[in-house]
mmCIF file of C-alpha atoms in Angstrom:
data_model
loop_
_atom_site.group_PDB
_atom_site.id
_atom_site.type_symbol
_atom_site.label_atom_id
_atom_site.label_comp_id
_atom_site.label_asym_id
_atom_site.label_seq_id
_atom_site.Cartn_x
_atom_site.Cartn_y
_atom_site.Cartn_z
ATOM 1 C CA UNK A 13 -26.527 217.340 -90.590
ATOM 2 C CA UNK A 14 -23.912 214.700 -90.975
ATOM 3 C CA UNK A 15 -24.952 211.425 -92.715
ATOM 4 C CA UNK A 16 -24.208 209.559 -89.373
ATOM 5 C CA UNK A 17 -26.508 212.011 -87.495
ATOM 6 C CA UNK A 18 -29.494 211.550 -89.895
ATOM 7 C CA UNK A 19 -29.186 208.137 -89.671
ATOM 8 C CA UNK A 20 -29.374 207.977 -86.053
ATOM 9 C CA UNK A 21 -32.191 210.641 -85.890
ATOM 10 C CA UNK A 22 -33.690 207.769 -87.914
ATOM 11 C CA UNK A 23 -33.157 204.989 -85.538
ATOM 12 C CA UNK A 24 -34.424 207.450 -82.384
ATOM 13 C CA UNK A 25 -37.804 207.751 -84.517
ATOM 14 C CA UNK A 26 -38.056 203.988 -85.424
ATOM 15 C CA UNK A 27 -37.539 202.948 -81.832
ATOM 16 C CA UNK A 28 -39.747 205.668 -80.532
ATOM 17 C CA UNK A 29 -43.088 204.847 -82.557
ATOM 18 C CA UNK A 30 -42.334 200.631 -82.007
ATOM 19 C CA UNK A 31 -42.413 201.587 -78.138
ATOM 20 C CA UNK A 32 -45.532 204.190 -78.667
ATOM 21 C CA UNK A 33 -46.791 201.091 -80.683
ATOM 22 C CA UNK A 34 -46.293 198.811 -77.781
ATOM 23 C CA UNK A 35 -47.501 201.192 -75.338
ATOM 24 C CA UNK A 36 -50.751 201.425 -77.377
ATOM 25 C CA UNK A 37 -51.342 197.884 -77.853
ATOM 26 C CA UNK A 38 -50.993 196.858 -74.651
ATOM 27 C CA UNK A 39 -53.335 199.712 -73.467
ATOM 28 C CA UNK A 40 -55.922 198.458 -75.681
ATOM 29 C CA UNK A 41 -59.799 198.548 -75.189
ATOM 30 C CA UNK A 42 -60.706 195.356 -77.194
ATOM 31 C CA UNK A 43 -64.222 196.883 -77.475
ATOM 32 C CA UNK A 44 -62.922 199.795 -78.637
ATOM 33 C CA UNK A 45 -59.761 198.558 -81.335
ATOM 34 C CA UNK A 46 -60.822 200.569 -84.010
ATOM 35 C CA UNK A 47 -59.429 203.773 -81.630
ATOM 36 C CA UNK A 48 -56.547 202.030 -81.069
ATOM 37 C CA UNK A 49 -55.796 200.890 -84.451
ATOM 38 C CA UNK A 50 -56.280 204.561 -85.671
ATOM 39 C CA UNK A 51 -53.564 205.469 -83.466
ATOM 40 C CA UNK A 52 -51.033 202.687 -84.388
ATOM 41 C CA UNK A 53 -50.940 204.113 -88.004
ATOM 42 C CA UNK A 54 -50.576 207.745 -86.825
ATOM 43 C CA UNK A 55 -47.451 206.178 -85.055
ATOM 44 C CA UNK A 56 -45.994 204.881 -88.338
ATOM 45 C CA UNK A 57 -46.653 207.948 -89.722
ATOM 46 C CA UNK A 58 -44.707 209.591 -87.201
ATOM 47 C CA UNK A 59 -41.816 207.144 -87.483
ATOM 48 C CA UNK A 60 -41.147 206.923 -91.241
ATOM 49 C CA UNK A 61 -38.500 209.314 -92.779
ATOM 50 C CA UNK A 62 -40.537 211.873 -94.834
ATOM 51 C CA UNK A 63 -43.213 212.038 -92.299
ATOM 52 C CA UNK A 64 -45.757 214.934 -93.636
ATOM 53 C CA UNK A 65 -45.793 213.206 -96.754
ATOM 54 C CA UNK A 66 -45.954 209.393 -95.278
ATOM 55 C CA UNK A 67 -49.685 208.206 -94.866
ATOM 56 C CA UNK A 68 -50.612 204.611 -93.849
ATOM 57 C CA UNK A 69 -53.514 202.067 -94.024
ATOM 58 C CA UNK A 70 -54.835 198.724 -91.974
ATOM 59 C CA UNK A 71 -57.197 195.479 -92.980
ATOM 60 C CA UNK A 72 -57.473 193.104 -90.863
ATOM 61 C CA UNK A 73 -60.432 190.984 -89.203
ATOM 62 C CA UNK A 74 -63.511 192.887 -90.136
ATOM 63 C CA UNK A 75 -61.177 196.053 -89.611
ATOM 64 C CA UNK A 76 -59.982 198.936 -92.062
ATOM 65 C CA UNK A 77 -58.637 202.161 -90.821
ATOM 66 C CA UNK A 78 -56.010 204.516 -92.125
ATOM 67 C CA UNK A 79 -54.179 208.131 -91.858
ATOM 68 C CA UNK A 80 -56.253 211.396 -93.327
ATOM 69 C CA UNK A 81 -54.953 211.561 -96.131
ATOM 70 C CA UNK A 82 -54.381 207.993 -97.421
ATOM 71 C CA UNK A 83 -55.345 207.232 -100.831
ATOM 72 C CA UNK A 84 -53.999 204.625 -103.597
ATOM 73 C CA UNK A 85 -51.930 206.703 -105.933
ATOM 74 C CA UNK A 86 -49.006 205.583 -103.502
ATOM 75 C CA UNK A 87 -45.672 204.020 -103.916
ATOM 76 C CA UNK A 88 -45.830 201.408 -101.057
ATOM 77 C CA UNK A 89 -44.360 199.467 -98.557
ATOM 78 C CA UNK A 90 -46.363 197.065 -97.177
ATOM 79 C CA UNK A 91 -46.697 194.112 -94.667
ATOM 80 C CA UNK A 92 -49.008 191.065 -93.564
ATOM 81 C CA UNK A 93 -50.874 190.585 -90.673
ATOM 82 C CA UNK A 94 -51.002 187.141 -89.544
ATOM 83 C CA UNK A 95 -53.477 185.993 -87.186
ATOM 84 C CA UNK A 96 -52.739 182.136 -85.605
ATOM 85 C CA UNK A 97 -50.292 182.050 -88.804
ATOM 86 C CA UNK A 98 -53.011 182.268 -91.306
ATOM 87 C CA UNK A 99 -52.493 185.783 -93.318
ATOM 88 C CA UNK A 100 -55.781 188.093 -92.722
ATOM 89 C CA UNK A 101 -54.418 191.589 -93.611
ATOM 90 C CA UNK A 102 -51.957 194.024 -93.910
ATOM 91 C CA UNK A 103 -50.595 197.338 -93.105
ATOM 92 C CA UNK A 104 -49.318 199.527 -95.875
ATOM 93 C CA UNK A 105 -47.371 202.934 -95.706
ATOM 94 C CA UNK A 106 -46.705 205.319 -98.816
ATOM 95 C CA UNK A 107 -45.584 208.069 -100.156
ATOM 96 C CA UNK A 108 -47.170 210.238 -103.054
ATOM 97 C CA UNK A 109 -45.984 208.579 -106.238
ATOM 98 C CA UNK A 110 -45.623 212.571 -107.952
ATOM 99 C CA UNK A 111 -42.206 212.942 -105.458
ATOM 100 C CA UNK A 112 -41.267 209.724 -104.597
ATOM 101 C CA UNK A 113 -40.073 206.372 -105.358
ATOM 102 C CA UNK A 114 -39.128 202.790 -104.023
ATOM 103 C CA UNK A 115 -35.615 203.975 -103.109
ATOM 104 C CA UNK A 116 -36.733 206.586 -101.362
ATOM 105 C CA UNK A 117 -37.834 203.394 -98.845
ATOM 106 C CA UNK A 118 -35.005 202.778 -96.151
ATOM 107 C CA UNK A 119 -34.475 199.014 -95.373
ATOM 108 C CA UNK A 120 -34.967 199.979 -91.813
ATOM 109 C CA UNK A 121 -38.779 200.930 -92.036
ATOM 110 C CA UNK A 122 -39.807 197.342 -93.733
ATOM 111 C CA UNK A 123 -37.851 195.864 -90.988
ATOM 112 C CA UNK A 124 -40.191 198.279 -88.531
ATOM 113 C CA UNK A 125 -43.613 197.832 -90.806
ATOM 114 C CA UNK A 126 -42.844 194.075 -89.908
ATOM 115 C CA UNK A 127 -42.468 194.182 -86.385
ATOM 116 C CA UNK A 128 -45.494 196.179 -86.102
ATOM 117 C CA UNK A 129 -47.523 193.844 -87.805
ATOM 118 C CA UNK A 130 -46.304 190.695 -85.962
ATOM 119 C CA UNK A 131 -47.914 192.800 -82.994
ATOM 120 C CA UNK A 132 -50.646 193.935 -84.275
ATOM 121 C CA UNK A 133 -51.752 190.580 -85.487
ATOM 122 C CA UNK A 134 -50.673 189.292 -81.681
ATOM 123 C CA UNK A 135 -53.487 192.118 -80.721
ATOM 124 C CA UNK A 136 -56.379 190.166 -82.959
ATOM 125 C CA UNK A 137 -55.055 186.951 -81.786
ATOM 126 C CA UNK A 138 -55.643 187.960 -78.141
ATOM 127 C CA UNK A 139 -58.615 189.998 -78.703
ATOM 128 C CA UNK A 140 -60.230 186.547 -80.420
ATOM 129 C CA UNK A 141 -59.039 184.182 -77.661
ATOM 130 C CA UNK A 142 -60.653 187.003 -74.931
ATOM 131 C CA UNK A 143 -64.082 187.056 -77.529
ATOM 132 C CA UNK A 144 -63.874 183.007 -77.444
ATOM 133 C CA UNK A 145 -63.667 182.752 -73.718
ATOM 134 C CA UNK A 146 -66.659 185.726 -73.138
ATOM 135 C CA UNK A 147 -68.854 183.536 -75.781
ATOM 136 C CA UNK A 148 -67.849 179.861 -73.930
ATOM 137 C CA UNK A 149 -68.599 181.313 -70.716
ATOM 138 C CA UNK A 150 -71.799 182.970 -71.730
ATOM 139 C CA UNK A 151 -72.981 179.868 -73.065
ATOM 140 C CA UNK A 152 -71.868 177.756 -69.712
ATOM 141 C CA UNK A 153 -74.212 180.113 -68.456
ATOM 142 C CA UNK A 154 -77.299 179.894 -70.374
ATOM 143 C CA UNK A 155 -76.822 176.313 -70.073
ATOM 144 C CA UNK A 156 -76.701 175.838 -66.918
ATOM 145 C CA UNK A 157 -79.660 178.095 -66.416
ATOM 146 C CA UNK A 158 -81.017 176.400 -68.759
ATOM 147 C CA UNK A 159 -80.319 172.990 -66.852
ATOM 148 C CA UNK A 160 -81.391 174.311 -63.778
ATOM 149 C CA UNK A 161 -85.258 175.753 -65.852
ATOM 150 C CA UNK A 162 -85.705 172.158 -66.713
ATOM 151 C CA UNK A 163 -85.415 170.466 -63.232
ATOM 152 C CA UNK A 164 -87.998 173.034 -62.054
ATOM 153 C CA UNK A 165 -90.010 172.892 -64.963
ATOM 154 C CA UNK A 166 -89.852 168.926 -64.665
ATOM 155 C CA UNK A 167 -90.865 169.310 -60.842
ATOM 156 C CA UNK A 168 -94.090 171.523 -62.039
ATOM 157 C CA UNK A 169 -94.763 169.145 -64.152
ATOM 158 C CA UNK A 170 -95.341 166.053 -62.479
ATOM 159 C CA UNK A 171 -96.976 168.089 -59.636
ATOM 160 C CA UNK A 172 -99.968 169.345 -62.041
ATOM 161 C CA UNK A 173 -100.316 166.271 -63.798
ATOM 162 C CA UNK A 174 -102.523 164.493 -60.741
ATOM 163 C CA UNK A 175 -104.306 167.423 -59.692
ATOM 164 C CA UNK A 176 -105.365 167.763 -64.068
ATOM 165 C CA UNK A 177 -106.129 164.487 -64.356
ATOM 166 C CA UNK A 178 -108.488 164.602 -61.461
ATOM 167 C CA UNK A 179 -109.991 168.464 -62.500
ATOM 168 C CA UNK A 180 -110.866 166.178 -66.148
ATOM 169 C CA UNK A 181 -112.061 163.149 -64.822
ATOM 170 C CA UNK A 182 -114.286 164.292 -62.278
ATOM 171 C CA UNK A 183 -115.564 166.931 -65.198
ATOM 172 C CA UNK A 184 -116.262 163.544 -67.100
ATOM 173 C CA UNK A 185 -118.288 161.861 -64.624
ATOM 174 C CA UNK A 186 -120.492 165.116 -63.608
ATOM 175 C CA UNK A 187 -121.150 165.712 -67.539
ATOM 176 C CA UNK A 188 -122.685 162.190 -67.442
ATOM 177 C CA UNK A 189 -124.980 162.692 -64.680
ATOM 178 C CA UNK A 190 -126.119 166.623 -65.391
ATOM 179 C CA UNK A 191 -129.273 167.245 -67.764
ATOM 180 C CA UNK A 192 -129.195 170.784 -67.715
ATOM 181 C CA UNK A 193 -127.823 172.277 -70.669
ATOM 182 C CA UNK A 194 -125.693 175.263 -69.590
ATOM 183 C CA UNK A 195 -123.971 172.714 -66.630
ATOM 184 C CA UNK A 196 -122.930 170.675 -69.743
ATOM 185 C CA UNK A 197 -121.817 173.367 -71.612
ATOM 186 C CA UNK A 198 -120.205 174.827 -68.489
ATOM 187 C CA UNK A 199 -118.311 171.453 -67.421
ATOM 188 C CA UNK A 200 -117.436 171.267 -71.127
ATOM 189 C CA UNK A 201 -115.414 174.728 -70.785
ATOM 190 C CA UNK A 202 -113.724 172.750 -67.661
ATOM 191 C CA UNK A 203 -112.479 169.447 -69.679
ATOM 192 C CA UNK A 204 -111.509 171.937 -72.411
ATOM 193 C CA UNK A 205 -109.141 174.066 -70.327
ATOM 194 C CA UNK A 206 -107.878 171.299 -68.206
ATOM 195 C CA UNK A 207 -106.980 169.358 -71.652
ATOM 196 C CA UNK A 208 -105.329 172.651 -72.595
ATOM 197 C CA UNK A 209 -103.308 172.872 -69.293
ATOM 198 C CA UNK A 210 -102.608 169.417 -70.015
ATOM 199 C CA UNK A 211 -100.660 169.888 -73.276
ATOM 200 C CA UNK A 212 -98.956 172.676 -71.650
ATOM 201 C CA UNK A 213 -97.848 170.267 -69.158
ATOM 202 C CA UNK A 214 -96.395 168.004 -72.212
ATOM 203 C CA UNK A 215 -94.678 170.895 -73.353
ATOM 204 C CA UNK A 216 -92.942 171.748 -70.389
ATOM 205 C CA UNK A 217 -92.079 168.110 -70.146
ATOM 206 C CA UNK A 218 -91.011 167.845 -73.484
ATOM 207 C CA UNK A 219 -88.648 171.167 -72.584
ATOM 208 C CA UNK A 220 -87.368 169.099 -69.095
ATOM 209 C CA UNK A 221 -86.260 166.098 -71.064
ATOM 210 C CA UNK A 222 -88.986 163.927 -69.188
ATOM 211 C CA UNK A 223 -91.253 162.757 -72.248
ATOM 212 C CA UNK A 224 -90.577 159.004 -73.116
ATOM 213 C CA UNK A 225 -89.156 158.657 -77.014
ATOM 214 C CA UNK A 226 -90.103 156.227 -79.431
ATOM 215 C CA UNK A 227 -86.749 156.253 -81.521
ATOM 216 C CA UNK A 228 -86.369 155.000 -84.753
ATOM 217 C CA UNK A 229 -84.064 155.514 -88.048
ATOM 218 C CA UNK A 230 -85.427 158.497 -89.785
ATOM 219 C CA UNK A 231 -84.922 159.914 -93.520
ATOM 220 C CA UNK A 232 -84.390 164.051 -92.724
ATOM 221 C CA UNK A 233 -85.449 165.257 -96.018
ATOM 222 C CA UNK A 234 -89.271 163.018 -96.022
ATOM 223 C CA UNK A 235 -90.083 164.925 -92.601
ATOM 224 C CA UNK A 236 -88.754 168.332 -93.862
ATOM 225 C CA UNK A 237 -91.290 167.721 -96.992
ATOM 226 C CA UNK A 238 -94.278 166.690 -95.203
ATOM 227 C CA UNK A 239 -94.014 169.664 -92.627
ATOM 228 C CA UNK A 240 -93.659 171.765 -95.279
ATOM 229 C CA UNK A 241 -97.018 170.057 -96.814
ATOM 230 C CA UNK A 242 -98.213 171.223 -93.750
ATOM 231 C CA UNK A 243 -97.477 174.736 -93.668
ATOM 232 C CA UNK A 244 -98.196 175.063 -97.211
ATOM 233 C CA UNK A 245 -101.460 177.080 -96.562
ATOM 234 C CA UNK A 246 -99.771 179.869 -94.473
ATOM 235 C CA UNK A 247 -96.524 179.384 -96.982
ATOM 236 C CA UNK A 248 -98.937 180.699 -99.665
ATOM 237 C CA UNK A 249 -101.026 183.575 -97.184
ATOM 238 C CA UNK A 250 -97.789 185.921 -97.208
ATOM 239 C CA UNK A 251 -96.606 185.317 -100.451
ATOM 240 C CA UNK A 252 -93.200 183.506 -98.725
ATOM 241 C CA UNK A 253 -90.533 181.435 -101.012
ATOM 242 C CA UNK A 254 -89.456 178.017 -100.251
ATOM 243 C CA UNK A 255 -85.568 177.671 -100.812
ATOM 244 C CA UNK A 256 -84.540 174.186 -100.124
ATOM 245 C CA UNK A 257 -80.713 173.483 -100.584
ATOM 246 C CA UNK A 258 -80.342 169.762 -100.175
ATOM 247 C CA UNK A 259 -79.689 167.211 -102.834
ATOM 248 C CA UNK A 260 -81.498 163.399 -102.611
ATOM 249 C CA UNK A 261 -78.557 162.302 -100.297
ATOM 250 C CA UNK A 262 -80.353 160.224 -97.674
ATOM 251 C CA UNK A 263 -79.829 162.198 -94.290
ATOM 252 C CA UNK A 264 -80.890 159.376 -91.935
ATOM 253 C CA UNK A 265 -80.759 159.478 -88.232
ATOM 254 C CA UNK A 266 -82.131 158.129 -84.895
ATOM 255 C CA UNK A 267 -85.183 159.894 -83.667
ATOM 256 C CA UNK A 268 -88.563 159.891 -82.053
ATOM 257 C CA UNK A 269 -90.464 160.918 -85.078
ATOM 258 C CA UNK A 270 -93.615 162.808 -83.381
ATOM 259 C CA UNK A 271 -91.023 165.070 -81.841
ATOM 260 C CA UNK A 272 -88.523 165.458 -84.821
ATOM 261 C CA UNK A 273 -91.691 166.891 -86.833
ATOM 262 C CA UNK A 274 -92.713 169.178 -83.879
ATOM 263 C CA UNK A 275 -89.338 170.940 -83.953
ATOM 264 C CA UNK A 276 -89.631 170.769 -87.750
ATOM 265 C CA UNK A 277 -92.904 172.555 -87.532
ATOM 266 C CA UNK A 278 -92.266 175.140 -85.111
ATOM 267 C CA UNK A 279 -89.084 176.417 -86.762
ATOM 268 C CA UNK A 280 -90.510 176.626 -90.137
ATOM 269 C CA UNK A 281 -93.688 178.025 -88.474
ATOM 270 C CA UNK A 282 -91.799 180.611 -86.344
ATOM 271 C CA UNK A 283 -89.621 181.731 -89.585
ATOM 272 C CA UNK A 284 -92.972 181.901 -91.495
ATOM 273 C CA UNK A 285 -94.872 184.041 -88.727
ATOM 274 C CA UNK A 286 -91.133 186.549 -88.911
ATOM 275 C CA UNK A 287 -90.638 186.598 -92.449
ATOM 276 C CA UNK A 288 -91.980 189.484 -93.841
ATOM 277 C CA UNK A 289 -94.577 189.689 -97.662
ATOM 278 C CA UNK A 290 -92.788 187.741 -100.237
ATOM 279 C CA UNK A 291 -90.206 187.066 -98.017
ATOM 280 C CA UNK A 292 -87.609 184.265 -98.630
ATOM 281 C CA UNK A 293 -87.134 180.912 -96.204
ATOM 282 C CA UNK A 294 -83.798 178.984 -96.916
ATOM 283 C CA UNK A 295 -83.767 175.075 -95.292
ATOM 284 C CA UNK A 296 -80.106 173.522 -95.422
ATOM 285 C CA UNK A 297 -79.517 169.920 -94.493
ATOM 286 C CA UNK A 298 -75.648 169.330 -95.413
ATOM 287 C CA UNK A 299 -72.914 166.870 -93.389
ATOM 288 C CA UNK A 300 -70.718 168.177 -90.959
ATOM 289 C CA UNK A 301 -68.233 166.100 -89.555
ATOM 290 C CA UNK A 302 -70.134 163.225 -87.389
ATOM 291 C CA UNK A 303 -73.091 165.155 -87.583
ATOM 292 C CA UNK A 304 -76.072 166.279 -89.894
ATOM 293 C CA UNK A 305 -77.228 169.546 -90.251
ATOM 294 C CA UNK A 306 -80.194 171.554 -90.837
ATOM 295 C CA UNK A 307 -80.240 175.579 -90.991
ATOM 296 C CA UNK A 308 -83.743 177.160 -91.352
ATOM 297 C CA UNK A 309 -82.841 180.831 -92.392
ATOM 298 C CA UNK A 310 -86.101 183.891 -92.516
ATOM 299 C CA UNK A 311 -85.647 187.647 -93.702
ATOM 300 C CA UNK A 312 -87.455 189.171 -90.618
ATOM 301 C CA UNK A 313 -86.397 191.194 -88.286
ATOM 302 C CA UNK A 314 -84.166 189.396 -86.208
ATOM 303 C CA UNK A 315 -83.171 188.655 -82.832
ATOM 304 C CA UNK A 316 -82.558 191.689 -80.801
ATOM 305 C CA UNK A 317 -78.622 190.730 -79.124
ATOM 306 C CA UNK A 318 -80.659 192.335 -76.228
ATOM 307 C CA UNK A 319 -82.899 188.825 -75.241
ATOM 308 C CA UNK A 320 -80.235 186.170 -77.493
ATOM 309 C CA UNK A 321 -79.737 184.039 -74.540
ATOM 310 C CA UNK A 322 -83.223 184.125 -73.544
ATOM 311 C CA UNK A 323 -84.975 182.510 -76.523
ATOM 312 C CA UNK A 324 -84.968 179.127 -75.693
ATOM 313 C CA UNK A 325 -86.444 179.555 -72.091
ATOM 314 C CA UNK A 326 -89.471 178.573 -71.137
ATOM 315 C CA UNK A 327 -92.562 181.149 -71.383
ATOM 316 C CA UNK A 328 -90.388 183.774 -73.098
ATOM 317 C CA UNK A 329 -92.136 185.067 -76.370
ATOM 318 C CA UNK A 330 -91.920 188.075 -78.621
ATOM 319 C CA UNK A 331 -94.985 187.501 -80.329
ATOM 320 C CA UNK A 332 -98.563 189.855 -78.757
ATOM 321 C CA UNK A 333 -100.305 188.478 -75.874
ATOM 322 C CA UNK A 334 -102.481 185.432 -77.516
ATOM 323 C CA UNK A 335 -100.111 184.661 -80.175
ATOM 324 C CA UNK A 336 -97.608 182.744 -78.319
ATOM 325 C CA UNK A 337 -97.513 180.719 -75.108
ATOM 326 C CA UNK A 338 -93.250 180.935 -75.179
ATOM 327 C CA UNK A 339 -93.138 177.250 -75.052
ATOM 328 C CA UNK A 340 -92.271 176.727 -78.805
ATOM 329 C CA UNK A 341 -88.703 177.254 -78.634
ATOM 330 C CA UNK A 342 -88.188 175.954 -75.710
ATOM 331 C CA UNK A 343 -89.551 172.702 -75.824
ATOM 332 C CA UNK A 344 -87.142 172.681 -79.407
ATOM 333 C CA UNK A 345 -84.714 172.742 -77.263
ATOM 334 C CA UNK A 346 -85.745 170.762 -74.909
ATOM 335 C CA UNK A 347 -86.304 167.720 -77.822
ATOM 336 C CA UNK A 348 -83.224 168.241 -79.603
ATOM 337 C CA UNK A 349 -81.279 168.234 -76.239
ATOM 338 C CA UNK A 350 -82.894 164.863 -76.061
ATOM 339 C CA UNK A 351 -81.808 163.397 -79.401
ATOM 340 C CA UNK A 352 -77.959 164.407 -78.163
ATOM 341 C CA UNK A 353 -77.759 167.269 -80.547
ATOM 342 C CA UNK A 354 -77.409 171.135 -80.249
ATOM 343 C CA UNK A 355 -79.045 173.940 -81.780
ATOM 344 C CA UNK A 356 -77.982 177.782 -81.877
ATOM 345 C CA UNK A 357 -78.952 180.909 -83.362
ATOM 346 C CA UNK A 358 -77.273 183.784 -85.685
ATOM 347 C CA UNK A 359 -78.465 186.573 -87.515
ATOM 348 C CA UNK A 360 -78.529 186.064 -90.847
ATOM 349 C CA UNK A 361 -77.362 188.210 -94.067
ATOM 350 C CA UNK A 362 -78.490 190.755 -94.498
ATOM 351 C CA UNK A 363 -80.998 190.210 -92.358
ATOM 352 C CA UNK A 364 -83.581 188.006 -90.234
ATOM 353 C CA UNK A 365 -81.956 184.773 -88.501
ATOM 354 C CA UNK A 366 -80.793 181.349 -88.657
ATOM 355 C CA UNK A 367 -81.111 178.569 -86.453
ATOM 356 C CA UNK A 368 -78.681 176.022 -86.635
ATOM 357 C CA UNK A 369 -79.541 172.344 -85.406
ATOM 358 C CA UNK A 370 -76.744 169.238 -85.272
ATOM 359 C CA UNK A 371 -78.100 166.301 -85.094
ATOM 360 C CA UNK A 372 -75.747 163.087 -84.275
ATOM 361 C CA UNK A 373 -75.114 160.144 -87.554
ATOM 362 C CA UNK A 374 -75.963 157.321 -87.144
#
């Protein structure tokens, strides 16, 4: 074969595996990239001029995949993969070091190793704008259900309050005017259930937005302490560490400080009643832009991806029958909603979760 005629046998195979390469990408399966990432590099392998002895190998975003027979005792040629111009891999092709060197390289397949990684990091940049959208619109969603829980809720609310207040005050007067014993003790069962209902009713209000706030300025790190004073008893019961990660910086902030220490008190509590024997709970207040922020991390088991959007509604619990009315997290929300901040959830590493909460600076 005639130097001209290898050389163009060359330039069939180059052009061949960038258009299988193209072909492939824009076929892709973003929930299934791994696949098609596999099948990029079997495309270089194809395309490069000593092809049974070429192997090749990707990183990139949380990805690594390469040929059969890839290892590192390679001469290499190799390539970055930018992702919205920030470098976050590369894709490397080689040859056994034993037969061949550098030289043995044509300037043709760097050219082709970069043009394949422009679109291969084009692929992640998509695949994280289509990931960004799914999570925005997802979270549209919850809030808006969400939005439309807490009119309802609100609505229930104000409707039980008159019909309690009457169950508890009539209670009242009857327990003044009955002698018998058991009546009293009876009619006290009453008042005691009604008040119960009753601070159900706060909590749904609290959850709706509705309850009237007494805001003041607040130091963060005092109400983290004196929850945690609190909680020290059941702390101590499974053997669980404190990790606090905040300096003396004063965190202050606007807030009603009754509520600010009920949220305080049912995350800590809630990562307490997860976390497992001798378990480890991390609290993080740091500064974030205009905001301050506290992360209250557990080891437990975590939150199934299964019910993620459905923690912060309203009678939805995890914990056995009697353990949990489903109100805690909810009426979180439902406080820190009301203070103009925002608070999420993530699993945390290596395992358990974190809740995130932003408050707004002052």
């Amino acid at each position: 074969m005639t130097s001209t005629e290898a050389k163009l046998k060359e330039r069939v195979k180059e052009l061949t595996c960038l258009y299988e390469v193209t072909s492939i990408i824009v076929n892709s399966d973003y929930d299934q990239l791994e696949t098609s990432l596999e099948a990029i590099l079997y495309c270089l392998k194809r395309g490069w001029q000593f092809d049974d002895d070429a192997e090749a190998h990707l990183v990139a975003d949380n990805y690594e995949v390469q040929t059969e027979d890839f290892d590192l005792d390679r001469v290499i040629l190799t390539s970055d993969i930018k992702i919205f111009n920030k470098v976050d891999g590369r894709i490397t092709v080689g040859y056994p070091k034993k037969k061949y060197d550098l030289e043995d390289f044509l300037i043709e397949e760097q050219t082709l190793l970069d043009n394949i990684s422009l679109a291969v990091g084009n692929l992640f940049e998509r695949k994280q704008i289509r990931d960004n959208e799914v999570a925005t619109r997802r979270q549209m969603e919850r809030t808006d259900r969400l939005h439309i829980l807490g009119e309802i809720t609100a609505g229930i609310a104000h409707e039980l309050n008159t019909p309690l207040a009457n169950i508890l005050g009539f209670a009242e007067l009857l327990q003044e005017k009955v002698k018998n014993e058991e009546n009293v003790r009876d009619l006290q069962k009453i008042m005691d259930n009604a008040i119960f209902c009753r601070e159900i009713v706060k909590k749904l209000m609290f959850f709706a937005c509705e309850m009237p706030q007494e805001m003041s300025v607040v130091e963060l790190i005092p109400s983290v302490e004196n929850v945690l004073k609190l909680l020290r008893p059941q702390l101590r019961a499974k053997n669980i560490k404190l990790v606090k990660d905040f300096d003396e910086t004063e965190f202050e902030l606007k807030a009603d400080t009754v509520q600010l220490t009920q949220v305080l008190f049912n995350l800590i509590m809630n990562a307490a009643y997860y976390s497992p024997q001798g378990g480890n709970i991390r609290i993080i207040i740091t500064e974030k832009g205009q905001h301050i922020r506290l992360q209250i991390s557990d080891e437990g088991a975590g939150i199934d991806p299964e019910i993620a959007e459905k923690v912060f509604e309203p009678f939805f619990t995890t914990k056995p029958i009697g353990n949990g009315s489903g109100l805690g997290l909810s009426v979180v929300h439902g406080i820190i909603s009301g203070h103009r901040g925002t608070i999420t959830h993530a699993p945390n590493n290596p395992k358990g979760t974190v809740f995130t909460i932003d408050f707004p600076k002052l």
